[in-house]
């Protein structure tokens, strides 16, 4: 079903009741009510570092996973025509509600609650908004369609408003508390809900010299504060952090899927922040797929979403989905077009799929069945090349 959203021009696709139930059943690892997990210790460490820095009270605001489109976008200064509102990026429940796509969706409610206190509100406060979010994302060792995020907003009505130097101090305090000794850098970024925005990258270690994005931050946008009912005497800092990546860097966890593992040898290591001890890796199975797709701009994120939707509970069997090459079908020879059942206006993608469940070894038959399910989810041609003999 598709309907126009309440505040945006694009038509949106709605989640089916089955899809919504599946998404809401995913455990939020930051929530102590669902059981202990090391992600909760990361939240505690981050909050303690900033609360000590500013000597201010802490307000934790969790909220619901289904939020209003207004809180996820409008009240954070997103434009009505912003591309992120498209159904490729957003899981709509109906025209006015959606599964939160970032923990920042919890912030407008926390700001309104602060404004409602009026003169009884503290002079300064740290708002803490942790939780599971729902994203369109690629499938690889660092990405998940259901990551965990943490928003930390420091609000104050002291006579001297917050500025760039305060933001730098916030970054230094968090990096030192969460990833002591790790190198980090910041780059300028534009966010609708901040001014003087920055992105925080941390050195991942290893021989490749890779940098991993872990947070985005800036000065809290006055328009966002005013929209929540806070007067011009209020100013603040806003930071949103990817908790999964921070935990992986802190413990040395190599694959984001391990954070949800129920294997005793893995789960026991996710109760604290001590270094991760590798568990024997199961063999990987690679399958290369040649598929026709309608979208010229299909990215790994689009393919990742289709694969997760198609495989459901089996999606954790897929370690990575990578586009190796893309070719306009009009440039293919006739025999290749016929093999794909492709139209000249489509695109041919060569896709590498790596299958590696965390807790069992795949048989050839299992691998071929999974390969065909992935293939059926991605291929939009009329001819098919199946691996499993019983696949229709």
C-alpha positions as a Markdown table, in Angstrom:
| # | Residue | x | y | z |
|---|---|---|---|---|
| 1 | Unk | 0.0 | 0.0 | 0.0 |
| 2 | Unk | 1.2 | 3.5 | -0.8 |
| 3 | Unk | -0.1 | 6.9 | 0.4 |
| 4 | Unk | 1.3 | 10.4 | 0.5 |
| 5 | Unk | 2.8 | 11.4 | 3.9 |
| 6 | Unk | 1.5 | 14.2 | 6.0 |
| 7 | Unk | 4.6 | 16.4 | 5.6 |
| 8 | Unk | 6.4 | 15.6 | 2.4 |
| 9 | Unk | 5.8 | 15.5 | -1.3 |
| 10 | Unk | 6.8 | 11.9 | -2.1 |
| 11 | Unk | 4.5 | 8.9 | -2.1 |
| 12 | Unk | 5.6 | 6.4 | 0.5 |
| 13 | Unk | 5.2 | 2.6 | 0.8 |
| 14 | Unk | 3.9 | 1.3 | 4.1 |
| 15 | Unk | 5.2 | -1.6 | 6.1 |
| 16 | Unk | 2.9 | -4.6 | 6.1 |
| 17 | Unk | 1.7 | -5.8 | 9.5 |
| 18 | Unk | 4.1 | -8.8 | 9.2 |
| 19 | Unk | 7.0 | -6.5 | 8.5 |
| 20 | Unk | 6.2 | -4.2 | 11.4 |
| 21 | Unk | 5.8 | -7.1 | 13.8 |
| 22 | Unk | 9.2 | -8.5 | 12.7 |
| 23 | Unk | 10.9 | -5.2 | 13.1 |
| 24 | Unk | 9.4 | -4.5 | 16.5 |
| 25 | Unk | 10.5 | -8.0 | 17.7 |
| 26 | Unk | 14.2 | -7.1 | 17.3 |
| 27 | Unk | 15.8 | -6.8 | 20.7 |
| 28 | Unk | 17.1 | -3.4 | 21.7 |
| 29 | Unk | 20.5 | -4.2 | 23.2 |
| 30 | Unk | 20.7 | -0.8 | 24.9 |
| 31 | Unk | 17.6 | -1.5 | 27.0 |
| 32 | Unk | 18.4 | -3.1 | 30.4 |
| 33 | Unk | 14.8 | -4.3 | 30.6 |
| 34 | Unk | 15.7 | -6.8 | 27.8 |
| 35 | Unk | 18.7 | -8.1 | 29.7 |
| 36 | Unk | 22.3 | -6.9 | 30.2 |
| 37 | Unk | 24.7 | -6.2 | 27.2 |
| 38 | Unk | 28.0 | -4.4 | 26.8 |
| 39 | Unk | 26.3 | -1.7 | 24.7 |
| 40 | Unk | 24.7 | -0.5 | 27.9 |
| 41 | Unk | 28.1 | -0.1 | 29.5 |
| 42 | Unk | 29.2 | 2.1 | 26.5 |
| 43 | Unk | 26.2 | 4.3 | 27.2 |
| 44 | Unk | 27.0 | 4.5 | 30.9 |
| 45 | Unk | 30.6 | 5.4 | 30.2 |
| 46 | Unk | 29.7 | 8.1 | 27.7 |
| 47 | Unk | 27.0 | 9.6 | 30.0 |
| 48 | Unk | 29.4 | 9.6 | 33.0 |
| 49 | Unk | 32.1 | 11.4 | 31.0 |
| 50 | Unk | 29.9 | 14.3 | 30.0 |
| 51 | Unk | 27.9 | 14.5 | 33.3 |
| 52 | Unk | 31.2 | 14.8 | 35.2 |
| 53 | Unk | 32.5 | 17.4 | 32.7 |
| 54 | Unk | 29.5 | 19.7 | 33.1 |
| 55 | Unk | 28.5 | 18.7 | 36.6 |
| 56 | Unk | 24.8 | 18.6 | 35.5 |
| 57 | Unk | 21.8 | 16.3 | 36.0 |
| 58 | Unk | 21.0 | 13.6 | 33.5 |
| 59 | Unk | 17.7 | 12.9 | 31.9 |
| 60 | Unk | 17.3 | 9.6 | 30.0 |
| 61 | Unk | 14.5 | 9.5 | 27.4 |
| 62 | Unk | 13.9 | 6.3 | 25.6 |
| 63 | Unk | 10.5 | 6.7 | 24.0 |
| 64 | Unk | 8.8 | 4.4 | 21.4 |
| 65 | Unk | 10.2 | 2.8 | 18.3 |
| 66 | Unk | 7.3 | 4.0 | 16.3 |
| 67 | Unk | 7.5 | 7.8 | 16.2 |
| 68 | Unk | 5.8 | 10.6 | 14.4 |
| 69 | Unk | 7.2 | 11.7 | 11.1 |
| 70 | Unk | 7.2 | 15.2 | 12.5 |
| 71 | Unk | 9.5 | 14.2 | 15.4 |
| 72 | Unk | 11.8 | 12.2 | 13.1 |
| 73 | Unk | 12.1 | 14.9 | 10.5 |
| 74 | Unk | 10.0 | 18.2 | 10.8 |
| 75 | Unk | 10.9 | 19.0 | 14.4 |
| 76 | Unk | 14.6 | 18.4 | 13.6 |
| 77 | Unk | 14.6 | 21.0 | 10.7 |
| 78 | Unk | 14.5 | 18.5 | 7.8 |
| 79 | Unk | 13.1 | 20.0 | 4.6 |
| 80 | Unk | 9.7 | 18.7 | 3.4 |
| 81 | Unk | 11.4 | 17.5 | 0.2 |
| 82 | Unk | 14.5 | 16.0 | 1.8 |
| 83 | Unk | 15.5 | 12.8 | 0.0 |
| 84 | Unk | 15.8 | 10.9 | 3.3 |
| 85 | Unk | 12.0 | 11.0 | 3.6 |
| 86 | Unk | 11.8 | 8.6 | 0.6 |
| 87 | Unk | 10.6 | 5.1 | 1.3 |
| 88 | Unk | 14.0 | 3.8 | 0.3 |
| 89 | Unk | 15.3 | 5.4 | 3.5 |
| 90 | Unk | 12.3 | 5.4 | 5.8 |
| 91 | Unk | 10.0 | 2.6 | 7.1 |
| 92 | Unk | 6.6 | 4.2 | 7.2 |
| 93 | Unk | 3.8 | 2.7 | 9.4 |
| 94 | Unk | 1.2 | 5.1 | 8.0 |
| 95 | Unk | 1.1 | 8.6 | 6.7 |
| 96 | Unk | 2.0 | 10.2 | 10.0 |
| 97 | Unk | 4.1 | 7.5 | 11.8 |
| 98 | Unk | 7.3 | 5.6 | 11.1 |
| 99 | Unk | 9.9 | 3.4 | 12.7 |
| 100 | Unk | 12.5 | 5.9 | 14.0 |
| 101 | Unk | 15.5 | 6.1 | 11.6 |
| 102 | Unk | 17.8 | 7.7 | 14.1 |
| 103 | Unk | 17.9 | 8.2 | 17.9 |
| 104 | Unk | 17.6 | 11.9 | 17.2 |
| 105 | Unk | 13.9 | 11.3 | 16.7 |
| 106 | Unk | 13.6 | 11.0 | 20.5 |
| 107 | Unk | 15.1 | 14.4 | 21.0 |
| 108 | Unk | 12.1 | 16.6 | 20.2 |
| 109 | Unk | 10.1 | 14.9 | 22.9 |
| 110 | Unk | 12.9 | 15.2 | 25.4 |
| 111 | Unk | 13.2 | 18.9 | 24.6 |
| 112 | Unk | 9.4 | 19.5 | 25.0 |
| 113 | Unk | 9.5 | 17.8 | 28.4 |
| 114 | Unk | 12.3 | 20.1 | 29.4 |
| 115 | Unk | 10.4 | 23.1 | 28.2 |
| 116 | Unk | 7.3 | 22.0 | 30.1 |
| 117 | Unk | 9.2 | 22.4 | 33.4 |
| 118 | Unk | 9.5 | 26.1 | 32.8 |
| 119 | Unk | 11.3 | 27.9 | 35.6 |
| 120 | Unk | 11.7 | 24.7 | 37.5 |
| 121 | Unk | 14.0 | 23.2 | 34.8 |
| 122 | Unk | 17.7 | 22.9 | 35.8 |
| 123 | Unk | 20.1 | 25.5 | 34.7 |
| 124 | Unk | 22.0 | 22.8 | 32.6 |
| 125 | Unk | 21.0 | 19.2 | 31.8 |
| 126 | Unk | 22.3 | 16.3 | 29.7 |
| 127 | Unk | 19.6 | 14.7 | 27.6 |
| 128 | Unk | 20.3 | 11.0 | 26.9 |
| 129 | Unk | 18.4 | 9.2 | 24.1 |
| 130 | Unk | 19.6 | 5.7 | 23.4 |
| 131 | Unk | 18.0 | 3.0 | 21.3 |
| 132 | Unk | 17.6 | 0.7 | 18.4 |
| 133 | Unk | 16.9 | 2.4 | 15.0 |
| 134 | Unk | 15.9 | 1.2 | 11.6 |
| 135 | Unk | 18.1 | 2.1 | 8.6 |
| 136 | Unk | 18.5 | 1.3 | 4.9 |
| 137 | Unk | 22.1 | 0.0 | 4.9 |
| 138 | Unk | 24.5 | -2.2 | 3.1 |
| 139 | Unk | 25.4 | -5.7 | 4.4 |
| 140 | Unk | 29.0 | -6.0 | 5.6 |
| 141 | Unk | 30.9 | -6.4 | 8.8 |
| 142 | Unk | 30.2 | -2.8 | 9.9 |
| 143 | Unk | 26.6 | -2.2 | 8.9 |
| 144 | Unk | 23.2 | -3.4 | 10.0 |
| 145 | Unk | 19.6 | -2.5 | 9.2 |
| 146 | Unk | 18.9 | -2.3 | 12.9 |
| 147 | Unk | 21.9 | -0.5 | 14.5 |
| 148 | Unk | 21.9 | 1.1 | 18.0 |
| 149 | Unk | 22.5 | 4.9 | 18.4 |
| 150 | Unk | 22.9 | 7.3 | 21.3 |
| 151 | Unk | 22.0 | 11.0 | 21.2 |
| 152 | Unk | 23.6 | 13.2 | 23.8 |
| 153 | Unk | 22.3 | 16.8 | 24.0 |
| 154 | Unk | 23.7 | 19.2 | 26.5 |
| 155 | Unk | 21.4 | 22.1 | 27.2 |
| 156 | Unk | 22.1 | 25.2 | 29.3 |
| 157 | Unk | 20.6 | 28.6 | 30.0 |
| 158 | Unk | 23.8 | 30.0 | 31.5 |
| 159 | Unk | 24.5 | 33.6 | 30.5 |
| 160 | Unk | 27.4 | 32.5 | 28.2 |
| 161 | Unk | 26.0 | 30.4 | 25.4 |
| 162 | Unk | 27.7 | 27.3 | 24.1 |
| 163 | Unk | 30.1 | 27.6 | 21.2 |
| 164 | Unk | 32.6 | 25.7 | 19.1 |
| 165 | Unk | 35.2 | 25.4 | 21.9 |
| 166 | Unk | 32.5 | 23.7 | 24.0 |
| 167 | Unk | 31.9 | 21.3 | 21.1 |
| 168 | Unk | 35.6 | 20.5 | 20.9 |
| 169 | Unk | 35.7 | 19.8 | 24.6 |
| 170 | Unk | 32.7 | 17.4 | 24.3 |
| 171 | Unk | 34.4 | 15.5 | 21.5 |
| 172 | Unk | 37.6 | 15.2 | 23.4 |
| 173 | Unk | 35.8 | 14.0 | 26.6 |
| 174 | Unk | 33.9 | 11.3 | 24.7 |
| 175 | Unk | 36.8 | 10.1 | 22.7 |
| 176 | Unk | 39.0 | 9.9 | 25.7 |
| 177 | Unk | 36.3 | 8.0 | 27.8 |
| 178 | Unk | 35.2 | 5.6 | 25.1 |
| 179 | Unk | 38.3 | 4.9 | 23.1 |
| 180 | Unk | 41.3 | 5.9 | 25.2 |
| 181 | Unk | 44.5 | 6.2 | 23.2 |
| 182 | Unk | 42.8 | 5.9 | 19.8 |
| 183 | Unk | 43.5 | 8.5 | 17.2 |
| 184 | Unk | 40.5 | 10.6 | 16.0 |
| 185 | Unk | 39.8 | 13.4 | 13.6 |
| 186 | Unk | 36.8 | 15.7 | 12.8 |
| 187 | Unk | 35.5 | 17.0 | 9.5 |
| 188 | Unk | 32.9 | 19.7 | 8.8 |
| 189 | Unk | 29.4 | 18.4 | 8.1 |
| 190 | Unk | 26.0 | 20.0 | 7.6 |
| 191 | Unk | 23.0 | 18.7 | 9.7 |
| 192 | Unk | 19.6 | 20.2 | 9.7 |
| 193 | Unk | 19.4 | 20.2 | 13.5 |
| 194 | Unk | 22.9 | 21.7 | 14.3 |
| 195 | Unk | 25.1 | 24.6 | 13.4 |
| 196 | Unk | 28.9 | 24.3 | 12.9 |
| 197 | Unk | 28.4 | 20.5 | 12.4 |
| 198 | Unk | 31.2 | 18.0 | 12.5 |
| 199 | Unk | 31.8 | 14.3 | 11.9 |
| 200 | Unk | 33.9 | 12.3 | 14.3 |
| 201 | Unk | 36.1 | 9.5 | 12.8 |
| 202 | Unk | 38.2 | 7.2 | 14.9 |
| 203 | Unk | 41.3 | 5.3 | 13.7 |
| 204 | Unk | 40.3 | 1.6 | 13.3 |
| 205 | Unk | 43.8 | 0.2 | 13.8 |
| 206 | Unk | 45.2 | -2.5 | 11.6 |
| 207 | Unk | 47.5 | -2.2 | 8.6 |
| 208 | Unk | 45.0 | -0.4 | 6.3 |
| 209 | Unk | 45.0 | 2.9 | 8.2 |
| 210 | Unk | 41.2 | 3.0 | 8.0 |
| 211 | Unk | 39.0 | 5.6 | 9.7 |
| 212 | Unk | 35.6 | 4.7 | 11.0 |
| 213 | Unk | 32.8 | 7.2 | 11.4 |
| 214 | Unk | 31.4 | 7.0 | 15.0 |
| 215 | Unk | 29.5 | 10.2 | 15.6 |
| 216 | Unk | 28.1 | 13.5 | 14.2 |
| 217 | Unk | 27.7 | 16.6 | 16.3 |
| 218 | Unk | 27.3 | 20.4 | 16.3 |
| 219 | Unk | 25.8 | 23.3 | 18.2 |
| 220 | Unk | 22.1 | 22.6 | 18.9 |
| 221 | Unk | 20.1 | 24.5 | 16.2 |
| 222 | Unk | 18.2 | 27.5 | 17.8 |
| 223 | Unk | 15.3 | 26.7 | 15.6 |
| 224 | Unk | 15.0 | 23.2 | 16.9 |
| 225 | Unk | 15.1 | 24.4 | 20.5 |
| 226 | Unk | 12.6 | 27.2 | 19.8 |
| 227 | Unk | 10.2 | 24.7 | 18.1 |
| 228 | Unk | 10.2 | 22.6 | 21.3 |
| 229 | Unk | 9.2 | 25.6 | 23.4 |
| 230 | Unk | 12.7 | 26.5 | 24.8 |
| 231 | Unk | 13.3 | 30.3 | 24.9 |
| 232 | Unk | 16.3 | 32.1 | 23.5 |
| 233 | Unk | 18.1 | 31.9 | 26.8 |
| 234 | Unk | 18.8 | 28.2 | 26.0 |
| 235 | Unk | 21.8 | 27.0 | 24.0 |
| 236 | Unk | 23.4 | 23.6 | 23.7 |
| 237 | Unk | 25.4 | 20.9 | 22.0 |
| 238 | Unk | 24.0 | 18.0 | 20.0 |
| 239 | Unk | 25.8 | 14.7 | 19.3 |
| 240 | Unk | 24.6 | 11.4 | 17.8 |
| 241 | Unk | 26.8 | 8.3 | 18.0 |
| 242 | Unk | 26.8 | 4.8 | 16.5 |
| 243 | Unk | 27.0 | 2.6 | 19.5 |
| 244 | Unk | 27.7 | -0.7 | 17.7 |
| 245 | Unk | 30.8 | 0.7 | 16.0 |
| 246 | Unk | 32.2 | 2.2 | 19.2 |
| 247 | Unk | 31.8 | -1.2 | 21.0 |
| 248 | Unk | 33.4 | -3.0 | 18.1 |
| 249 | Unk | 36.4 | -0.7 | 18.2 |
| 250 | Unk | 36.6 | -0.8 | 22.0 |
| 251 | Unk | 36.5 | -4.6 | 22.2 |
| 252 | Unk | 38.0 | -5.5 | 18.8 |
| 253 | Unk | 34.8 | -7.3 | 17.6 |
| 254 | Unk | 35.3 | -8.0 | 13.9 |
| 255 | Unk | 31.7 | -8.4 | 12.7 |
| 256 | Unk | 28.6 | -6.5 | 13.8 |
| 257 | Unk | 26.5 | -9.7 | 13.7 |
| 258 | Unk | 28.5 | -11.0 | 16.6 |
| 259 | Unk | 26.8 | -8.4 | 18.9 |
| 260 | Unk | 23.6 | -10.4 | 18.7 |
| 261 | Unk | 25.1 | -13.8 | 18.8 |
| 262 | Unk | 23.6 | -16.3 | 21.2 |
| 263 | Unk | 26.5 | -18.7 | 20.9 |
| 264 | Unk | 27.8 | -19.2 | 24.5 |
| 265 | Unk | 31.4 | -18.5 | 23.6 |
| 266 | Unk | 30.4 | -15.2 | 22.1 |
| 267 | Unk | 27.5 | -14.1 | 24.2 |
| 268 | Unk | 29.6 | -14.5 | 27.4 |
| 269 | Unk | 32.1 | -11.9 | 26.0 |
| 270 | Unk | 29.3 | -9.3 | 25.4 |
| 271 | Unk | 28.6 | -8.8 | 29.1 |
| 272 | Unk | 31.7 | -6.5 | 29.7 |
| 273 | Unk | 34.1 | -4.2 | 27.8 |
| 274 | Unk | 37.2 | -6.5 | 28.0 |
| 275 | Unk | 38.9 | -7.3 | 24.7 |
| 276 | Unk | 37.2 | -9.8 | 22.4 |
| 277 | Unk | 38.8 | -13.2 | 22.1 |
| 278 | Unk | 38.2 | -14.6 | 18.6 |
| 279 | Unk | 36.1 | -17.7 | 18.3 |
| 280 | Unk | 36.9 | -20.2 | 15.5 |
| 281 | Unk | 35.5 | -18.8 | 12.3 |
| 282 | Unk | 33.3 | -21.0 | 10.2 |
| 283 | Unk | 34.2 | -21.2 | 6.5 |
| 284 | Unk | 32.7 | -18.6 | 4.1 |
| 285 | Unk | 30.9 | -19.5 | 0.9 |
| 286 | Unk | 31.1 | -17.1 | -2.0 |
| 287 | Unk | 28.5 | -16.8 | -4.7 |
| 288 | Unk | 28.8 | -14.3 | -7.6 |
| 289 | Unk | 25.5 | -13.2 | -9.1 |
| 290 | Unk | 24.8 | -11.4 | -12.4 |
| 291 | Unk | 21.5 | -9.6 | -12.1 |
| 292 | Unk | 19.4 | -7.1 | -14.0 |
| 293 | Unk | 18.0 | -4.2 | -12.0 |
| 294 | Unk | 15.6 | -1.4 | -12.9 |
| 295 | Unk | 17.4 | 1.4 | -11.0 |
| 296 | Unk | 20.5 | 3.0 | -12.5 |
| 297 | Unk | 21.4 | 4.3 | -9.1 |
| 298 | Unk | 20.9 | 1.1 | -7.1 |
| 299 | Unk | 23.6 | 1.0 | -4.3 |
| 300 | Unk | 24.8 | -1.6 | -1.9 |
| 301 | Unk | 22.3 | -0.1 | 0.6 |
| 302 | Unk | 19.3 | -0.9 | -1.8 |
| 303 | Unk | 20.5 | -4.4 | -2.3 |
| 304 | Unk | 21.1 | -4.9 | 1.4 |
| 305 | Unk | 17.5 | -3.9 | 2.2 |
| 306 | Unk | 16.1 | -6.3 | -0.4 |
| 307 | Unk | 18.2 | -9.2 | 0.9 |
| 308 | Unk | 17.1 | -8.6 | 4.5 |
| 309 | Unk | 13.5 | -8.4 | 3.5 |
| 310 | Unk | 13.7 | -11.6 | 1.5 |
| 311 | Unk | 15.6 | -13.7 | 4.0 |
| 312 | Unk | 14.0 | -12.5 | 7.2 |
| 313 | Unk | 15.5 | -14.5 | 10.1 |
| 314 | Unk | 18.1 | -16.1 | 7.7 |
| 315 | Unk | 19.5 | -12.6 | 6.8 |
| 316 | Unk | 22.2 | -13.2 | 9.5 |
| 317 | Unk | 23.6 | -16.0 | 7.2 |
| 318 | Unk | 24.9 | -13.2 | 4.8 |
| 319 | Unk | 28.2 | -11.7 | 5.8 |
| 320 | Unk | 28.4 | -9.2 | 2.9 |
| 321 | Unk | 26.8 | -8.1 | -0.3 |
| 322 | Unk | 29.1 | -6.1 | -2.6 |
| 323 | Unk | 28.6 | -4.6 | -6.1 |
| 324 | Unk | 31.7 | -5.5 | -8.1 |
| 325 | Unk | 30.6 | -3.8 | -11.4 |
| 326 | Unk | 27.7 | -2.1 | -13.1 |
| 327 | Unk | 27.0 | -2.0 | -16.8 |
| 328 | Unk | 24.1 | -0.5 | -18.8 |
| 329 | Unk | 22.2 | -3.4 | -20.4 |
| 330 | Unk | 22.2 | -1.5 | -23.7 |
| 331 | Unk | 26.0 | -2.1 | -23.8 |
| 332 | Unk | 25.6 | -5.9 | -23.4 |
| 333 | Unk | 25.8 | -8.4 | -26.3 |
| 334 | Unk | 22.4 | -9.9 | -27.4 |
| 335 | Unk | 23.2 | -13.3 | -25.8 |
| 336 | Unk | 23.9 | -11.7 | -22.4 |
| 337 | Unk | 20.6 | -9.8 | -22.6 |
| 338 | Unk | 18.8 | -13.0 | -23.4 |
| 339 | Unk | 20.5 | -14.9 | -20.6 |
| 340 | Unk | 19.4 | -12.2 | -18.1 |
| 341 | Unk | 16.0 | -11.6 | -19.7 |
| 342 | Unk | 16.9 | -7.9 | -19.4 |
| 343 | Unk | 15.6 | -4.8 | -21.1 |
| 344 | Unk | 18.1 | -2.3 | -22.7 |
| 345 | Unk | 17.0 | 0.3 | -20.2 |
| 346 | Unk | 18.0 | -1.8 | -17.2 |
| 347 | Unk | 21.5 | -2.2 | -15.6 |
| 348 | Unk | 23.5 | -5.4 | -15.1 |
| 349 | Unk | 25.2 | -5.7 | -11.7 |
| 350 | Unk | 27.8 | -8.2 | -10.9 |
| 351 | Unk | 27.3 | -8.9 | -7.1 |
| 352 | Unk | 29.5 | -10.7 | -4.7 |
| 353 | Unk | 27.6 | -12.5 | -1.9 |
| 354 | Unk | 29.5 | -14.0 | 1.0 |
| 355 | Unk | 27.5 | -16.5 | 3.1 |
| 356 | Unk | 28.8 | -17.3 | 6.6 |
| 357 | Unk | 26.4 | -18.1 | 9.4 |
| 358 | Unk | 28.0 | -17.4 | 12.8 |
| 359 | Unk | 26.9 | -20.6 | 14.4 |
| 360 | Unk | 26.7 | -23.4 | 11.8 |
| 361 | Unk | 28.5 | -24.6 | 8.7 |
| 362 | Unk | 26.5 | -24.4 | 5.4 |
| 363 | Unk | 26.1 | -27.4 | 3.2 |
| 364 | Unk | 26.3 | -26.9 | -0.5 |
| 365 | Unk | 22.6 | -27.4 | -0.7 |
| 366 | Unk | 22.0 | -24.8 | 2.1 |
| 367 | Unk | 24.3 | -22.3 | 0.3 |
| 368 | Unk | 22.6 | -22.8 | -3.1 |
| 369 | Unk | 19.2 | -22.3 | -1.5 |
| 370 | Unk | 20.3 | -19.1 | 0.2 |
| 371 | Unk | 22.0 | -18.0 | -3.0 |
| 372 | Unk | 18.7 | -18.5 | -5.0 |
| 373 | Unk | 16.7 | -16.6 | -2.4 |
| 374 | Unk | 19.1 | -13.6 | -2.6 |
| 375 | Unk | 19.1 | -13.9 | -6.4 |
| 376 | Unk | 15.3 | -13.8 | -6.6 |
| 377 | Unk | 15.3 | -10.7 | -4.4 |
| 378 | Unk | 17.8 | -8.8 | -6.5 |
| 379 | Unk | 17.2 | -10.0 | -10.1 |
| 380 | Unk | 14.6 | -8.0 | -12.1 |
| 381 | Unk | 15.0 | -9.8 | -15.4 |
| 382 | Unk | 12.6 | -12.3 | -16.9 |
| 383 | Unk | 15.1 | -15.2 | -17.3 |
| 384 | Unk | 16.7 | -16.9 | -14.3 |
| 385 | Unk | 19.8 | -18.9 | -13.6 |
| 386 | Unk | 19.1 | -21.0 | -10.5 |
| 387 | Unk | 21.7 | -22.9 | -8.5 |
| 388 | Unk | 19.4 | -25.3 | -6.6 |
| 389 | Unk | 17.6 | -27.8 | -8.9 |
| 390 | Unk | 14.3 | -27.5 | -7.1 |
| 391 | Unk | 14.1 | -23.7 | -7.3 |
| 392 | Unk | 11.1 | -22.7 | -9.5 |
